[in-house]
Amino acid sequence: MSDGGATQTQTQTQTQASSSAGGGSQPSRRGRSGRGRGEGGNGRGGRRGGGRNANPQPRDQAQPAPAPEVSTENAPESEPTNSGRRGRGRGGNRGGRRGGAVRGGTVSGTQRTFGGSLTTAADPDASDAQGLSADAPDFVPGQPVVHRGKQPAPKQKKPQYPLAPKSVAADLPTRIHEDISNGQYECVICSSEVLRPSRVWSCGLCWTVLHLSCVKKWFTSQLKKDDDTRSWRCPGCNSSLTEEPSAYHCWCGKDINPRNVPGLPPHSCGQTCSKPRATCPHPCPLECHAGPCPPCTLMGPTQSCFCGKHEVTKRCTETDYGNGWSCKEICGDLLPCGEHFCATPCHSGLCGSCEIPVQARCYCGKEHKEIPCDRRDDLQMSFNYGQVSSSDSEDISEDSWFDGSFDCGATCGRKYDCGLHDCEKTCHSQDEVPAHCPSAPDVVLHCPCGKTPLEELLEQPRQSCQDKIPHCKKTCDKILSCGHQCMDTCHTGPCNTCFQKQDISCRCTRTVSKTLCHQGEIATPMCFKVCQAQLNCSRHKCGERCCPGEKKAMERQAAKRKHRQQQAPDEVEAEHICLRVCGRTLKCGTHQCSQICHAGPCPSCLEAVFEEISCACGRTVLQPPQPCGTRPPECRFDCRRAPPCGHPTVKHNCHPDDVDCPKCPFLVEKACICGKQRMKNRPCWLEEARCGLPCGKKLKCGTHTCRKECHRPGECEDADIPGSHCAQSCGKTRKSCDHSCQDSCHAPYPCKEDRPCQSKTFVTCDCQHRKKEVKCMATKTNPTPDRDILKCDDECLRLQRNQRLAVALNVDPDHNDDHIPYSDTTLKLFRELSHTWAQNQEREFRVFASEASEKRLRFKPMPSFQRAFLHALAEDFGFDSESQDPEPHRHVSIFKTPRFVAAPKKTLAQCVKIRTDAAKTAAAAAAASSSAAAAASAPEPFNALLLSAPRFGLTIDEVESALANHLKAYNTLSFTTAFLPSEEILIRAVPVTSWGTTPSAIESSLASLKPLVARTVTKDGIAAAVTMVHADANLNVLRREGTSANGSSGGWNAVVGRAAAQRRTIAPKP
């Protein structure tokens, strides 16, 4: 335990003793300075002592030993000094704010001592200070207070502590750790101390440690400069940096926002550093530290020298990993010649060829010289028949053998065995016996061409090699170098040049031409046909003139088309293999493909990136090296881009620059682009708000208005039309015929009425029955042109005759009976199909029937059930119909036949309505007859209550809820409530059990229940009246209360009384 700790323990012991004595312990405890968890204002005890101790301490109390003073006037106010870090927890900061040691003064000693005084009964000064004094001055209101003349005791000197000096450690990391721990490290931006609790940032080049908040402000101010680069300057070394100081992390970067752990270096995560070294395979083994990593102290691997004779193990820093090492001894490896050894000092790589000069002689033995060992050919034994010069340094005796190792290129010249002719071969190895003469009689047995034996040409055989060799008269026919036969007569020596003509094809074999023989060196001619075959890369075409592979390419492509289903292998001819460099940009977007031009996608880029790859905000970084094309990492931090609209940012993750931020979701008011309206609740991201109204501005012609919907100014429909007109129709009324001008706008010129009007008009017959549409054809000079007059036809005469007959017989022309001209099948299909579709088809039939010139009508393909309707309808109209073409193109065609007269007067919809009304009438008659029959029989007892004229909008739940109390009293009956078609409410009573309740008993119960129900429904406005009725199981009312049982009120009165009530008309509320 330190001295300060012992002193603190002593102080606490004295305080406890004073408290047990009972001598004013509470004031003394509050008046001490330096009690508690920190001394001199450095903890909570110091805070109480410095802020509340108003009584000076007597001089005779225990004082701390004098100690040298260290000035702290330059201590910054923004960060606490080391003197404020004594104690535990947050005492340093809090004590420095409220009491204790005064900033800017002196701090003494390293030992904390008790600085208060104990109150005892024998202390007169203490008793005087606590009691009343007789000589105290009188208190006069409004007058200044006169203090007594007693001199105050001198103030107690506060304990002072010296600051630790700046570190003088040998290495930079230790100096940084100690200075930060001792409060001696200053931020070069704000000049305040960098302490253990501070959030810091360190430069990776100069290792300067700064406050993170300070370096962020520095970074922001650097980026505000007008500079296109994203780099900024380190305030410590002025180096150019690109990494944004974004997050607070430990020295090695493994831990984000590290905790301040006692026992660890400041801002350290406590893990192994493990940073890689540039020239060493070993990572840093130290604990997470500031500054650069120290040089590696480990031993490197065992390395052999280049020649492999020696091995050595050095320190890692002394090991040359890239170049290796040489022992400087002679290599001594056997050279490729197999005779000599490498004389070079220990070296890297291969020894190379043997360059040692050696004495060598040619094969024929005439030349002897010194050449490098690697230039000698294979050794061959050769005989010295006297050709070796005696002046050579090499001693080779005549008639002996020697080794020849190169070809001198000279003619041999050795005599044959005949002694008359010389060898004409170039330098070659010599045999001991001379070669036989090639012209000897035993060798030459035929003429020069070889076709005729010499026996046939000579009377006597040749005797020596010098005798003449006779020629025959035959053609030589020797095969020349060009492949042809020699056409000369038998001759001695080489054959002459070939002058035969031959057919030569061009390279692509498309053209053939005749030419003289090229003596075997055929220069193939080239035609002017350019090859258009696709190369194997499928990107380029051949483009070669007279390509020899064009024919093969055509055959390959034909085979590929023929065997397309079998996926035949694509074997490209050699002439059509693309040898260009691909050159396409790879996926990385930086490099180009260096392979030979190929089909399909390029491979991935094999380059590496040796720069950090960071996300858009710079807080997530991939360390190099990385494969080229590596995309920035996904960042888990929020995007910090501010939206241009100024609204709050929508929370989302950081993303690349090519990805847009989410659209602003706020709703704003925007003016539409035409300026007519202010559109509310429009998304902020919407650039253009459109009201959807027509523009309405006058166009350049001055007559028409713009019909385009809301658009920008200057974008009216005539903006791109030159001149003073627009693209709309003129629309002005022609003076000649009152029709509208159909020409395009021709403002400012008047309408040209000299041309006939193309509008439609009608001409009719005299009876107005026939009508025909024709063109107007009116002009300015001929406002009433002649038109064809329609004559009345037989139909017109028939109508006129019927009209005269109706007038004579006084027949109403608007009379319409119930005759239905359609079959039941047609009406049934009409009900089943869509009425709109069926009526459209009926309209097509009627238009076809009205056109006398039309003989055939074809409908579009449709399903079978729709075609069935068309067939049935055609039968009713008197048409012939048939279905044509197979599915799904099967359709119906109809034809006019002689049995066709006219279309039915009534439509299908009218006939369906007639049929429906007839069915209702029949049902009503049947109901009337059944009611009459029921009335004739004995009446059945009432079994239900009928509520007449119920309230509008009434529901069954409301009725049952209102009558629940009355109906519960009759527990032997079960009541069912239902609405009738007559808009009346029926409450039918059914026995709960099948025995015990007779119909007459039910009627008696309903008779007693009716007054209660009537009073309730009248009071609540549910219905107007309550009547007892008899209803069957289908809720049909068969008998009502007030109807005579014997049918005295029968006839139509009974029918009307039992019929369903008519639908009431509800008058709308005002």
JSON list of N, CA and C in Angstrom, two decimals, residues 264-324:
[
{"chain": "A", "resi": 264, "resn": "LEU", "atom": "N", "xyz": [-4.15, -2.31, -18.59]},
{"chain": "A", "resi": 264, "resn": "LEU", "atom": "CA", "xyz": [-3.80, -2.35, -20.00]},
{"chain": "A", "resi": 264, "resn": "LEU", "atom": "C", "xyz": [-3.31, -0.99, -20.44]},
{"chain": "A", "resi": 265, "resn": "PRO", "atom": "N", "xyz": [-2.50, -0.92, -21.47]},
{"chain": "A", "resi": 265, "resn": "PRO", "atom": "CA", "xyz": [-2.10, 0.39, -22.00]},
{"chain": "A", "resi": 265, "resn": "PRO", "atom": "C", "xyz": [-3.33, 1.18, -22.41]},
{"chain": "A", "resi": 266, "resn": "PRO", "atom": "N", "xyz": [-3.26, 2.49, -22.39]},
{"chain": "A", "resi": 266, "resn": "PRO", "atom": "CA", "xyz": [-4.43, 3.29, -22.78]},
{"chain": "A", "resi": 266, "resn": "PRO", "atom": "C", "xyz": [-4.85, 3.00, -24.21]},
{"chain": "A", "resi": 267, "resn": "HIS", "atom": "N", "xyz": [-6.18, 2.89, -24.40]},
{"chain": "A", "resi": 267, "resn": "HIS", "atom": "CA", "xyz": [-6.80, 2.69, -25.72]},
{"chain": "A", "resi": 267, "resn": "HIS", "atom": "C", "xyz": [-6.35, 1.37, -26.35]},
{"chain": "A", "resi": 268, "resn": "SER", "atom": "N", "xyz": [-6.03, 0.40, -25.56]},
{"chain": "A", "resi": 268, "resn": "SER", "atom": "CA", "xyz": [-5.61, -0.91, -26.05]},
{"chain": "A", "resi": 268, "resn": "SER", "atom": "C", "xyz": [-6.70, -1.92, -25.77]},
{"chain": "A", "resi": 269, "resn": "CYS", "atom": "N", "xyz": [-6.87, -2.87, -26.71]},
{"chain": "A", "resi": 269, "resn": "CYS", "atom": "CA", "xyz": [-7.88, -3.91, -26.53]},
{"chain": "A", "resi": 269, "resn": "CYS", "atom": "C", "xyz": [-7.34, -5.10, -25.75]},
{"chain": "A", "resi": 270, "resn": "GLY", "atom": "N", "xyz": [-6.02, -5.17, -25.55]},
{"chain": "A", "resi": 270, "resn": "GLY", "atom": "CA", "xyz": [-5.42, -6.27, -24.82]},
{"chain": "A", "resi": 270, "resn": "GLY", "atom": "C", "xyz": [-5.14, -7.49, -25.65]},
{"chain": "A", "resi": 271, "resn": "GLN", "atom": "N", "xyz": [-5.54, -7.51, -26.91]},
{"chain": "A", "resi": 271, "resn": "GLN", "atom": "CA", "xyz": [-5.25, -8.65, -27.77]},
{"chain": "A", "resi": 271, "resn": "GLN", "atom": "C", "xyz": [-3.87, -8.49, -28.42]},
{"chain": "A", "resi": 272, "resn": "THR", "atom": "N", "xyz": [-3.44, -9.56, -29.07]},
{"chain": "A", "resi": 272, "resn": "THR", "atom": "CA", "xyz": [-2.16, -9.49, -29.77]},
{"chain": "A", "resi": 272, "resn": "THR", "atom": "C", "xyz": [-2.28, -8.57, -30.97]},
{"chain": "A", "resi": 273, "resn": "CYS", "atom": "N", "xyz": [-1.26, -7.77, -31.19]},
{"chain": "A", "resi": 273, "resn": "CYS", "atom": "CA", "xyz": [-1.29, -6.78, -32.27]},
{"chain": "A", "resi": 273, "resn": "CYS", "atom": "C", "xyz": [-1.50, -7.47, -33.63]},
{"chain": "A", "resi": 274, "resn": "SER", "atom": "N", "xyz": [-0.61, -8.40, -33.98]},
{"chain": "A", "resi": 274, "resn": "SER", "atom": "CA", "xyz": [-0.74, -9.23, -35.20]},
{"chain": "A", "resi": 274, "resn": "SER", "atom": "C", "xyz": [-0.73, -8.43, -36.48]},
{"chain": "A", "resi": 275, "resn": "LYS", "atom": "N", "xyz": [-0.19, -7.22, -36.47]},
{"chain": "A", "resi": 275, "resn": "LYS", "atom": "CA", "xyz": [-0.08, -6.47, -37.72]},
{"chain": "A", "resi": 275, "resn": "LYS", "atom": "C", "xyz": [1.01, -7.10, -38.58]},
{"chain": "A", "resi": 276, "resn": "PRO", "atom": "N", "xyz": [0.80, -7.24, -39.89]},
{"chain": "A", "resi": 276, "resn": "PRO", "atom": "CA", "xyz": [1.84, -7.83, -40.76]},
{"chain": "A", "resi": 276, "resn": "PRO", "atom": "C", "xyz": [2.99, -6.87, -40.97]},
{"chain": "A", "resi": 277, "resn": "ARG", "atom": "N", "xyz": [4.19, -7.43, -41.13]},
{"chain": "A", "resi": 277, "resn": "ARG", "atom": "CA", "xyz": [5.37, -6.62, -41.42]},
{"chain": "A", "resi": 277, "resn": "ARG", "atom": "C", "xyz": [5.66, -6.70, -42.92]},
{"chain": "A", "resi": 278, "resn": "ALA", "atom": "N", "xyz": [6.28, -5.66, -43.42]},
{"chain": "A", "resi": 278, "resn": "ALA", "atom": "CA", "xyz": [6.49, -5.56, -44.87]},
{"chain": "A", "resi": 278, "resn": "ALA", "atom": "C", "xyz": [7.45, -6.62, -45.38]},
{"chain": "A", "resi": 279, "resn": "THR", "atom": "N", "xyz": [8.54, -6.88, -44.67]},
{"chain": "A", "resi": 279, "resn": "THR", "atom": "CA", "xyz": [9.58, -7.80, -45.17]},
{"chain": "A", "resi": 279, "resn": "THR", "atom": "C", "xyz": [9.75, -9.00, -44.26]},
{"chain": "A", "resi": 280, "resn": "CYS", "atom": "N", "xyz": [8.69, -9.39, -43.60]},
{"chain": "A", "resi": 280, "resn": "CYS", "atom": "CA", "xyz": [8.83, -10.48, -42.63]},
{"chain": "A", "resi": 280, "resn": "CYS", "atom": "C", "xyz": [7.53, -11.27, -42.61]},
{"chain": "A", "resi": 281, "resn": "PRO", "atom": "N", "xyz": [7.60, -12.59, -42.54]},
{"chain": "A", "resi": 281, "resn": "PRO", "atom": "CA", "xyz": [6.36, -13.39, -42.48]},
{"chain": "A", "resi": 281, "resn": "PRO", "atom": "C", "xyz": [5.74, -13.46, -41.10]},
{"chain": "A", "resi": 282, "resn": "HIS", "atom": "N", "xyz": [6.47, -12.94, -40.07]},
{"chain": "A", "resi": 282, "resn": "HIS", "atom": "CA", "xyz": [5.94, -13.03, -38.70]},
{"chain": "A", "resi": 282, "resn": "HIS", "atom": "C", "xyz": [5.14, -11.78, -38.38]},
{"chain": "A", "resi": 283, "resn": "PRO", "atom": "N", "xyz": [3.89, -11.93, -37.88]},
{"chain": "A", "resi": 283, "resn": "PRO", "atom": "CA", "xyz": [3.15, -10.75, -37.43]},
{"chain": "A", "resi": 283, "resn": "PRO", "atom": "C", "xyz": [3.69, -10.25, -36.09]},
{"chain": "A", "resi": 284, "resn": "CYS", "atom": "N", "xyz": [3.28, -9.04, -35.73]},
{"chain": "A", "resi": 284, "resn": "CYS", "atom": "CA", "xyz": [3.75, -8.42, -34.48]},
{"chain": "A", "resi": 284, "resn": "CYS", "atom": "C", "xyz": [3.20, -9.22, -33.30]},
{"chain": "A", "resi": 285, "resn": "PRO", "atom": "N", "xyz": [4.05, -9.72, -32.37]},
{"chain": "A", "resi": 285, "resn": "PRO", "atom": "CA", "xyz": [3.57, -10.54, -31.27]},
{"chain": "A", "resi": 285, "resn": "PRO", "atom": "C", "xyz": [3.21, -9.74, -30.02]},
{"chain": "A", "resi": 286, "resn": "LEU", "atom": "N", "xyz": [3.37, -8.42, -30.03]},
{"chain": "A", "resi": 286, "resn": "LEU", "atom": "CA", "xyz": [3.16, -7.63, -28.82]},
{"chain": "A", "resi": 286, "resn": "LEU", "atom": "C", "xyz": [1.68, -7.42, -28.57]},
{"chain": "A", "resi": 287, "resn": "GLU", "atom": "N", "xyz": [1.40, -6.96, -27.37]},
{"chain": "A", "resi": 287, "resn": "GLU", "atom": "CA", "xyz": [0.04, -6.57, -27.03]},
{"chain": "A", "resi": 287, "resn": "GLU", "atom": "C", "xyz": [-0.32, -5.30, -27.79]},
{"chain": "A", "resi": 288, "resn": "CYS", "atom": "N", "xyz": [-1.61, -5.15, -28.10]},
{"chain": "A", "resi": 288, "resn": "CYS", "atom": "CA", "xyz": [-2.10, -3.99, -28.86]},
{"chain": "A", "resi": 288, "resn": "CYS", "atom": "C", "xyz": [-1.44, -2.71, -28.33]},
{"chain": "A", "resi": 289, "resn": "HIS", "atom": "N", "xyz": [-0.74, -2.00, -29.22]},
{"chain": "A", "resi": 289, "resn": "HIS", "atom": "CA", "xyz": [0.09, -0.87, -28.77]},
{"chain": "A", "resi": 289, "resn": "HIS", "atom": "C", "xyz": [-0.03, 0.27, -29.76]},
{"chain": "A", "resi": 290, "resn": "ALA", "atom": "N", "xyz": [0.40, 1.44, -29.32]},
{"chain": "A", "resi": 290, "resn": "ALA", "atom": "CA", "xyz": [0.46, 2.61, -30.18]},
{"chain": "A", "resi": 290, "resn": "ALA", "atom": "C", "xyz": [1.78, 2.61, -30.94]},
{"chain": "A", "resi": 291, "resn": "GLY", "atom": "N", "xyz": [1.84, 3.44, -31.97]},
{"chain": "A", "resi": 291, "resn": "GLY", "atom": "CA", "xyz": [3.08, 3.62, -32.70]},
{"chain": "A", "resi": 291, "resn": "GLY", "atom": "C", "xyz": [3.42, 2.46, -33.60]},
{"chain": "A", "resi": 292, "resn": "PRO", "atom": "N", "xyz": [4.62, 2.48, -34.19]},
{"chain": "A", "resi": 292, "resn": "PRO", "atom": "CA", "xyz": [5.02, 1.41, -35.11]},
{"chain": "A", "resi": 292, "resn": "PRO", "atom": "C", "xyz": [5.38, 0.13, -34.37]},
{"chain": "A", "resi": 293, "resn": "CYS", "atom": "N", "xyz": [5.25, -0.96, -35.07]},
{"chain": "A", "resi": 293, "resn": "CYS", "atom": "CA", "xyz": [5.64, -2.24, -34.50]},
{"chain": "A", "resi": 293, "resn": "CYS", "atom": "C", "xyz": [7.17, -2.33, -34.49]},
{"chain": "A", "resi": 294, "resn": "PRO", "atom": "N", "xyz": [7.77, -2.91, -33.44]},
{"chain": "A", "resi": 294, "resn": "PRO", "atom": "CA", "xyz": [9.24, -3.02, -33.39]},
{"chain": "A", "resi": 294, "resn": "PRO", "atom": "C", "xyz": [9.74, -4.03, -34.41]},
{"chain": "A", "resi": 295, "resn": "PRO", "atom": "N", "xyz": [11.01, -4.00, -34.73]},
{"chain": "A", "resi": 295, "resn": "PRO", "atom": "CA", "xyz": [11.55, -5.00, -35.67]},
{"chain": "A", "resi": 295, "resn": "PRO", "atom": "C", "xyz": [11.40, -6.40, -35.11]},
{"chain": "A", "resi": 296, "resn": "CYS", "atom": "N", "xyz": [11.29, -7.33, -36.03]},
{"chain": "A", "resi": 296, "resn": "CYS", "atom": "CA", "xyz": [11.08, -8.73, -35.64]},
{"chain": "A", "resi": 296, "resn": "CYS", "atom": "C", "xyz": [12.33, -9.26, -34.95]},
{"chain": "A", "resi": 297, "resn": "THR", "atom": "N", "xyz": [12.14, -9.95, -33.82]},
{"chain": "A", "resi": 297, "resn": "THR", "atom": "CA", "xyz": [13.26, -10.51, -33.06]},
{"chain": "A", "resi": 297, "resn": "THR", "atom": "C", "xyz": [13.35, -12.02, -33.19]},
{"chain": "A", "resi": 298, "resn": "LEU", "atom": "N", "xyz": [12.52, -12.62, -34.01]},
{"chain": "A", "resi": 298, "resn": "LEU", "atom": "CA", "xyz": [12.53, -14.07, -34.15]},
{"chain": "A", "resi": 298, "resn": "LEU", "atom": "C", "xyz": [13.62, -14.50, -35.12]},
{"chain": "A", "resi": 299, "resn": "MET", "atom": "N", "xyz": [13.90, -15.81, -35.13]},
{"chain": "A", "resi": 299, "resn": "MET", "atom": "CA", "xyz": [14.86, -16.36, -36.07]},
{"chain": "A", "resi": 299, "resn": "MET", "atom": "C", "xyz": [14.15, -16.74, -37.36]},
{"chain": "A", "resi": 300, "resn": "GLY", "atom": "N", "xyz": [14.82, -16.48, -38.46]},
{"chain": "A", "resi": 300, "resn": "GLY", "atom": "CA", "xyz": [14.27, -16.82, -39.76]},
{"chain": "A", "resi": 300, "resn": "GLY", "atom": "C", "xyz": [14.46, -18.29, -40.06]},
{"chain": "A", "resi": 301, "resn": "PRO", "atom": "N", "xyz": [13.89, -18.78, -41.16]},
{"chain": "A", "resi": 301, "resn": "PRO", "atom": "CA", "xyz": [14.04, -20.20, -41.52]},
{"chain": "A", "resi": 301, "resn": "PRO", "atom": "C", "xyz": [15.45, -20.50, -42.01]},
{"chain": "A", "resi": 302, "resn": "THR", "atom": "N", "xyz": [15.80, -21.77, -42.00]},
{"chain": "A", "resi": 302, "resn": "THR", "atom": "CA", "xyz": [17.11, -22.19, -42.50]},
{"chain": "A", "resi": 302, "resn": "THR", "atom": "C", "xyz": [17.15, -22.09, -44.01]},
{"chain": "A", "resi": 303, "resn": "GLN", "atom": "N", "xyz": [18.17, -21.38, -44.54]},
{"chain": "A", "resi": 303, "resn": "GLN", "atom": "CA", "xyz": [18.29, -21.15, -45.97]},
{"chain": "A", "resi": 303, "resn": "GLN", "atom": "C", "xyz": [19.59, -21.76, -46.49]},
{"chain": "A", "resi": 304, "resn": "SER", "atom": "N", "xyz": [19.50, -22.45, -47.62]},
{"chain": "A", "resi": 304, "resn": "SER", "atom": "CA", "xyz": [20.69, -22.95, -48.29]},
{"chain": "A", "resi": 304, "resn": "SER", "atom": "C", "xyz": [21.21, -21.89, -49.24]},
{"chain": "A", "resi": 305, "resn": "CYS", "atom": "N", "xyz": [22.51, -21.94, -49.48]},
{"chain": "A", "resi": 305, "resn": "CYS", "atom": "CA", "xyz": [23.06, -21.02, -50.48]},
{"chain": "A", "resi": 305, "resn": "CYS", "atom": "C", "xyz": [22.64, -21.48, -51.86]},
{"chain": "A", "resi": 306, "resn": "PHE", "atom": "N", "xyz": [23.01, -20.71, -52.88]},
{"chain": "A", "resi": 306, "resn": "PHE", "atom": "CA", "xyz": [22.57, -21.02, -54.23]},
{"chain": "A", "resi": 306, "resn": "PHE", "atom": "C", "xyz": [23.11, -22.38, -54.71]},
{"chain": "A", "resi": 307, "resn": "CYS", "atom": "N", "xyz": [24.32, -22.68, -54.34]},
{"chain": "A", "resi": 307, "resn": "CYS", "atom": "CA", "xyz": [24.90, -23.94, -54.82]},
{"chain": "A", "resi": 307, "resn": "CYS", "atom": "C", "xyz": [24.53, -25.11, -53.93]},
{"chain": "A", "resi": 308, "resn": "GLY", "atom": "N", "xyz": [23.94, -24.87, -52.75]},
{"chain": "A", "resi": 308, "resn": "GLY", "atom": "CA", "xyz": [23.48, -25.92, -51.87]},
{"chain": "A", "resi": 308, "resn": "GLY", "atom": "C", "xyz": [24.55, -26.55, -51.02]},
{"chain": "A", "resi": 309, "resn": "LYS", "atom": "N", "xyz": [25.74, -25.95, -50.96]},
{"chain": "A", "resi": 309, "resn": "LYS", "atom": "CA", "xyz": [26.81, -26.54, -50.15]},
{"chain": "A", "resi": 309, "resn": "LYS", "atom": "C", "xyz": [26.68, -26.18, -48.69]},
{"chain": "A", "resi": 310, "resn": "HIS", "atom": "N", "xyz": [26.11, -25.03, -48.40]},
{"chain": "A", "resi": 310, "resn": "HIS", "atom": "CA", "xyz": [26.06, -24.55, -47.02]},
{"chain": "A", "resi": 310, "resn": "HIS", "atom": "C", "xyz": [24.61, -24.16, -46.68]},
{"chain": "A", "resi": 311, "resn": "GLU", "atom": "N", "xyz": [24.30, -24.22, -45.36]},
{"chain": "A", "resi": 311, "resn": "GLU", "atom": "CA", "xyz": [23.01, -23.78, -44.83]},
{"chain": "A", "resi": 311, "resn": "GLU", "atom": "C", "xyz": [23.29, -22.83, -43.68]},
{"chain": "A", "resi": 312, "resn": "VAL", "atom": "N", "xyz": [22.41, -21.84, -43.49]},
{"chain": "A", "resi": 312, "resn": "VAL", "atom": "CA", "xyz": [22.59, -20.85, -42.45]},
{"chain": "A", "resi": 312, "resn": "VAL", "atom": "C", "xyz": [21.22, -20.44, -41.92]},
{"chain": "A", "resi": 313, "resn": "THR", "atom": "N", "xyz": [21.18, -20.14, -40.62]},
{"chain": "A", "resi": 313, "resn": "THR", "atom": "CA", "xyz": [19.97, -19.63, -39.97]},
{"chain": "A", "resi": 313, "resn": "THR", "atom": "C", "xyz": [20.31, -18.29, -39.34]},
{"chain": "A", "resi": 314, "resn": "LYS", "atom": "N", "xyz": [19.61, -17.23, -39.75]},
{"chain": "A", "resi": 314, "resn": "LYS", "atom": "CA", "xyz": [19.86, -15.89, -39.26]},
{"chain": "A", "resi": 314, "resn": "LYS", "atom": "C", "xyz": [18.61, -15.34, -38.60]},
{"chain": "A", "resi": 315, "resn": "ARG", "atom": "N", "xyz": [18.78, -14.15, -37.98]},
{"chain": "A", "resi": 315, "resn": "ARG", "atom": "CA", "xyz": [17.61, -13.46, -37.45]},
{"chain": "A", "resi": 315, "resn": "ARG", "atom": "C", "xyz": [16.68, -13.07, -38.60]},
{"chain": "A", "resi": 316, "resn": "CYS", "atom": "N", "xyz": [15.43, -12.93, -38.25]},
{"chain": "A", "resi": 316, "resn": "CYS", "atom": "CA", "xyz": [14.43, -12.63, -39.30]},
{"chain": "A", "resi": 316, "resn": "CYS", "atom": "C", "xyz": [14.76, -11.33, -40.01]},
{"chain": "A", "resi": 317, "resn": "THR", "atom": "N", "xyz": [15.27, -10.35, -39.27]},
{"chain": "A", "resi": 317, "resn": "THR", "atom": "CA", "xyz": [15.58, -9.06, -39.89]},
{"chain": "A", "resi": 317, "resn": "THR", "atom": "C", "xyz": [16.78, -9.14, -40.80]},
{"chain": "A", "resi": 318, "resn": "GLU", "atom": "N", "xyz": [17.66, -10.14, -40.61]},
{"chain": "A", "resi": 318, "resn": "GLU", "atom": "CA", "xyz": [18.84, -10.27, -41.43]},
{"chain": "A", "resi": 318, "resn": "GLU", "atom": "C", "xyz": [18.66, -11.27, -42.58]},
{"chain": "A", "resi": 319, "resn": "THR", "atom": "N", "xyz": [17.50, -11.93, -42.60]},
{"chain": "A", "resi": 319, "resn": "THR", "atom": "CA", "xyz": [17.25, -12.92, -43.65]},
{"chain": "A", "resi": 319, "resn": "THR", "atom": "C", "xyz": [16.72, -12.24, -44.89]},
{"chain": "A", "resi": 320, "resn": "ASP", "atom": "N", "xyz": [17.38, -12.55, -46.03]},
{"chain": "A", "resi": 320, "resn": "ASP", "atom": "CA", "xyz": [16.94, -11.98, -47.31]},
{"chain": "A", "resi": 320, "resn": "ASP", "atom": "C", "xyz": [15.97, -12.98, -47.94]},
{"chain": "A", "resi": 321, "resn": "TYR", "atom": "N", "xyz": [14.66, -12.71, -47.75]},
{"chain": "A", "resi": 321, "resn": "TYR", "atom": "CA", "xyz": [13.65, -13.64, -48.26]},
{"chain": "A", "resi": 321, "resn": "TYR", "atom": "C", "xyz": [13.49, -13.55, -49.77]},
{"chain": "A", "resi": 322, "resn": "GLY", "atom": "N", "xyz": [13.79, -12.43, -50.35]},
{"chain": "A", "resi": 322, "resn": "GLY", "atom": "CA", "xyz": [13.55, -12.24, -51.77]},
{"chain": "A", "resi": 322, "resn": "GLY", "atom": "C", "xyz": [14.70, -12.69, -52.65]},
{"chain": "A", "resi": 323, "resn": "ASN", "atom": "N", "xyz": [15.96, -12.46, -52.23]},
{"chain": "A", "resi": 323, "resn": "ASN", "atom": "CA", "xyz": [17.11, -12.70, -53.10]},
{"chain": "A", "resi": 323, "resn": "ASN", "atom": "C", "xyz": [17.94, -13.92, -52.73]},
{"chain": "A", "resi": 324, "resn": "GLY", "atom": "N", "xyz": [17.80, -14.45, -51.53]},
{"chain": "A", "resi": 324, "resn": "GLY", "atom": "CA", "xyz": [18.64, -15.57, -51.12]},
{"chain": "A", "resi": 324, "resn": "GLY", "atom": "C", "xyz": [20.07, -15.10, -50.80]}
]
